[in-house]
XYZ file of C-alpha atoms in Angstrom:
321
model
C 100.185 105.167 96.178
C 98.408 101.889 95.790
C 99.371 98.563 97.305
C 100.468 95.446 95.408
C 99.749 91.907 96.564
C 101.745 89.170 94.860
C 99.318 86.265 95.108
C 100.149 82.638 94.376
C 97.200 80.982 92.631
C 98.448 77.453 93.225
C 98.908 74.910 90.472
C 95.567 74.872 88.668
C 92.922 73.263 90.863
C 90.826 76.302 91.918
C 90.427 74.941 95.452
C 94.184 75.153 96.034
C 93.898 78.954 96.213
C 94.487 80.197 99.772
C 91.750 81.948 101.726
C 93.825 85.118 101.751
C 94.300 84.934 98.002
C 90.543 84.534 97.522
C 89.778 87.547 99.714
C 92.239 89.727 97.816
C 90.864 88.684 94.419
C 87.379 89.569 95.626
C 88.454 93.076 96.662
C 91.132 93.976 94.070
C 90.750 97.018 91.814
C 93.215 95.608 89.277
C 94.265 92.001 88.600
C 97.429 91.478 86.554
C 97.549 87.774 85.722
C 99.987 85.402 84.022
C 99.359 82.811 81.295
C 99.713 79.833 83.641
C 97.081 81.255 85.975
C 93.693 79.683 85.320
C 91.337 82.541 84.256
C 88.649 80.846 86.343
C 90.014 82.881 89.270
C 88.917 86.116 87.592
C 85.322 85.109 88.310
C 86.014 85.967 91.942
C 86.628 89.620 91.034
C 84.241 92.441 91.869
C 82.334 94.080 89.005
C 84.545 97.198 88.918
C 87.877 95.365 88.778
C 90.110 95.663 85.705
C 91.927 92.661 84.196
C 95.375 92.927 82.613
C 96.852 89.879 80.882
C 100.622 89.759 81.230
C 100.793 86.200 79.930
C 104.286 85.328 78.880
C 104.655 82.546 76.324
C 108.021 80.838 75.812
C 109.936 82.884 73.205
C 106.789 84.942 72.488
C 106.149 87.246 75.423
C 102.899 89.199 75.385
C 104.490 91.549 77.906
C 108.224 91.272 78.444
C 109.432 91.372 82.033
C 110.627 94.974 81.780
C 107.171 95.987 80.499
C 105.506 94.185 83.395
C 107.797 96.048 85.785
C 106.772 99.376 84.237
C 103.107 98.373 84.364
C 103.374 97.645 88.088
C 104.953 101.035 88.693
C 102.278 102.796 86.667
C 99.365 101.048 88.386
C 100.940 101.538 91.793
C 100.936 105.322 91.360
C 97.147 105.197 91.662
C 95.290 104.757 94.934
C 94.117 101.193 94.382
C 94.530 97.581 95.467
C 96.515 95.603 92.875
C 96.752 91.822 92.744
C 99.666 90.443 90.756
C 98.375 86.911 90.246
C 101.018 84.272 89.566
C 100.810 80.518 89.131
C 102.053 78.245 91.911
C 104.062 80.143 94.516
C 105.325 83.599 93.458
C 108.677 83.144 95.178
C 109.524 79.811 93.524
C 110.727 80.525 89.985
C 108.078 83.245 89.700
C 110.508 86.184 89.248
C 108.803 87.936 92.127
C 112.158 89.224 93.403
C 112.649 91.334 90.288
C 109.178 92.855 90.538
C 109.557 93.554 94.245
C 112.838 95.355 93.575
C 111.040 97.709 91.173
C 108.400 98.531 93.780
C 111.011 99.104 96.473
C 112.744 101.635 94.239
C 109.668 103.831 94.161
C 108.742 103.241 97.801
C 105.614 101.235 97.026
C 103.903 99.024 99.594
C 103.502 95.323 98.818
C 102.838 91.911 100.348
C 103.554 88.386 99.128
C 100.872 85.728 99.544
C 102.437 82.260 99.066
C 100.751 79.617 96.960
C 101.052 75.849 96.612
C 103.970 75.228 94.300
C 103.839 72.839 91.348
C 106.306 70.311 92.770
C 104.249 69.387 95.825
C 100.873 69.846 94.094
C 101.562 67.861 90.911
C 103.337 65.041 92.734
C 100.575 64.739 95.357
C 97.901 64.634 92.653
C 99.866 61.852 90.946
C 100.235 59.692 94.043
C 103.909 60.513 94.621
C 105.282 61.678 97.965
C 108.401 63.811 97.489
C 109.931 62.471 100.700
C 109.866 58.873 101.871
C 111.629 57.128 104.721
C 112.968 54.432 102.384
C 113.859 56.633 99.397
C 114.311 60.332 100.053
C 115.324 62.606 102.917
C 115.787 65.753 100.825
C 114.015 67.559 97.983
C 115.569 69.972 95.495
C 113.633 72.399 93.287
C 115.489 73.090 90.036
C 114.587 75.285 87.088
C 115.498 73.989 83.655
C 116.239 77.583 82.598
C 119.632 77.826 84.255
C 122.334 80.314 83.426
C 124.903 79.142 80.912
C 127.752 77.296 82.589
C 125.838 76.731 85.832
C 126.467 73.204 87.115
C 124.414 71.118 89.518
C 125.554 68.109 91.512
C 122.825 65.792 90.223
C 124.674 62.787 91.592
C 124.585 64.164 95.122
C 121.056 65.542 94.843
C 119.553 62.231 93.688
C 121.316 60.085 96.306
C 118.629 59.546 98.952
C 116.903 62.575 97.443
C 114.289 63.854 94.986
C 114.877 66.422 92.259
C 111.916 68.417 90.900
C 112.544 70.045 87.523
C 110.245 72.967 86.756
C 109.229 73.534 83.109
C 111.786 70.886 82.232
C 110.407 69.394 79.012
C 112.114 71.854 76.670
C 115.537 71.070 78.168
C 114.925 67.399 78.971
C 117.625 66.106 76.591
C 120.187 68.448 78.101
C 119.172 67.393 81.620
C 119.375 63.713 80.698
C 122.884 64.245 79.364
C 123.987 65.963 82.584
C 122.544 63.140 84.695
C 124.314 60.478 82.652
C 127.624 62.377 82.637
C 127.518 62.417 86.439
C 126.954 58.652 86.546
C 123.441 58.866 87.926
C 121.851 55.467 87.343
C 120.072 55.266 83.986
C 117.416 53.158 85.750
C 116.550 55.877 88.289
C 112.754 56.397 88.133
C 111.315 59.545 86.575
C 107.763 60.923 86.594
C 106.635 63.470 84.019
C 103.474 65.318 85.069
C 101.756 67.567 82.529
C 99.157 70.136 83.684
C 99.337 68.887 87.273
C 96.198 69.189 89.478
C 93.913 69.951 86.530
C 91.465 67.603 84.844
C 93.786 67.471 81.818
C 96.648 66.159 83.979
C 98.734 63.378 82.426
C 101.340 61.416 84.380
C 103.977 59.182 82.819
C 106.517 57.099 84.729
C 109.767 56.046 83.103
C 113.486 56.226 83.899
C 116.359 58.507 82.992
C 117.399 56.389 80.011
C 113.930 56.372 78.425
C 112.817 59.850 79.525
C 113.290 61.570 76.147
C 111.489 58.815 74.241
C 108.600 58.988 76.710
C 108.237 62.744 76.222
C 108.355 62.426 72.428
C 105.997 59.455 72.153
C 103.364 61.093 74.352
C 103.877 64.600 72.930
C 104.299 66.071 76.390
C 104.375 69.860 76.515
C 104.979 72.479 79.176
C 103.729 73.214 81.746
C 105.155 69.973 83.039
C 106.943 68.888 86.188
C 109.689 66.261 85.988
C 110.309 64.370 89.232
C 113.526 62.364 89.451
C 114.135 59.900 92.280
C 113.221 56.574 93.809
C 110.048 58.054 95.334
C 108.525 57.700 91.852
C 108.616 53.915 92.245
C 105.877 54.228 94.890
C 103.347 55.265 92.242
C 101.291 52.185 91.392
C 99.214 53.422 88.469
C 96.396 56.013 88.477
C 95.969 57.443 91.958
C 93.219 59.265 93.888
C 92.872 62.333 91.660
C 92.987 60.326 88.440
C 90.218 58.078 89.792
C 87.682 60.877 90.256
C 84.470 60.374 88.216
C 84.987 63.306 85.810
C 88.777 63.156 85.580
C 89.971 63.832 82.051
C 86.672 65.406 80.965
C 87.014 68.893 79.470
C 83.792 70.765 80.105
C 82.728 74.221 78.933
C 79.962 75.591 81.176
C 77.717 78.189 79.522
C 75.004 80.419 80.984
C 73.384 83.798 80.385
C 73.857 84.684 84.058
C 77.062 85.090 86.027
C 78.270 81.609 86.871
C 78.836 81.179 90.595
C 82.320 80.111 91.639
C 80.782 77.376 93.778
C 79.152 75.923 90.653
C 82.566 75.710 89.008
C 83.933 73.849 92.027
C 81.140 71.262 91.826
C 82.741 70.071 88.579
C 86.443 70.543 89.355
C 86.025 68.674 92.660
C 85.001 65.646 90.591
C 88.167 65.920 88.522
C 86.866 67.770 85.465
C 88.857 70.352 83.543
C 86.451 73.301 83.467
C 86.073 76.679 81.836
C 83.004 78.928 81.938
C 81.518 81.431 79.491
C 78.673 83.849 80.078
C 76.714 84.695 76.908
C 73.966 87.149 75.980
C 73.569 90.892 76.082
C 73.835 91.010 79.871
C 77.171 89.190 79.932
C 80.179 90.615 81.764
C 82.046 92.039 78.774
C 85.356 92.147 80.643
C 85.571 88.436 79.897
C 85.195 88.722 76.111
C 88.941 89.109 75.577
C 89.774 86.707 78.421
C 87.558 84.066 76.803
C 89.032 84.592 73.337
C 92.560 84.274 74.714
C 91.761 81.055 76.568
C 89.501 79.304 74.084
C 91.918 79.647 71.181
C 94.292 77.264 72.985
C 91.857 74.595 74.215
C 89.142 72.234 73.019
C 86.379 70.642 75.083
C 84.654 67.279 75.194
C 81.272 68.733 76.066
C 79.437 72.046 76.325
C 77.135 72.155 79.368
C 74.301 74.695 79.132
C 73.361 75.557 82.689
C 69.984 77.121 81.911
C 67.245 76.992 79.265
C 67.777 80.711 78.636
C 70.810 79.905 76.466
C 69.224 80.442 73.043
C 70.567 79.651 69.585
C 71.577 83.308 69.286
C 73.574 83.000 72.501
C 75.213 79.815 71.252
C 76.430 81.609 68.137
C 78.355 83.965 70.427
C 80.655 81.058 71.265
C 81.663 80.745 67.611
C 83.179 84.230 67.668
C 85.387 83.649 70.698
């Protein structure tokens, strides 16, 4: 029997990964990772490690949950260290309970390594404190994907409190309706944070009444965090993260050699949104599929060639990803 570690990768900024999470990624035999996990973390893996993409897209699951459960059971039957890498914190809307139940059934050994959840990470990187002596003495984490008929006391939760809606953009109109039906003030401040803690982060402040228009006008997509409460009024424009010198820049780093994780952090620490690709015959071919999967969804402002060894032939490799 192997052992499974459910590791929270945090909310996107690579430096929000815990030290324990980093150690486990460096020693894992198998890494099963989700779509919202930045593939940058795979560059911490040892050369022998296998990567399995379980990335679930809304209404278009690459692996459905039952298939992921079976995959965990199958991999756990082997004598190996398995990291199940999830975005944010595995135990906060990460369906970790269902996967743990499967492992318990077959007597498998597991551990859960918490991560920094999107609510605290995205709000902090937008200059919003979820609690505030003047505005909020309680915080509620809510998923927009609630069971049919499930009701929340939004009126009570927003009185001297903050509500954090995970992946809430798709159901924003429904949420707005519920808030208004419960006589929550239409002027109550709202922050909508897209891709929190990453260089592509966008933060919009509005109120409940104008929330839907704001989302539509700015074409906001998931993953996004919606923060509802008077704490949002404390945001006074772009804050510390959004003022970093490379914030908003999307950079693709390219080299013929393995790109050191510390090199990646030199750019992300300045606020850049970074991805890396190794090219050439000596490249780590495990990343060919990882790169194709990632690059089909994103564009970049600039390609940074880290060495003179990146030839025209190497550059053509990028066109096939």
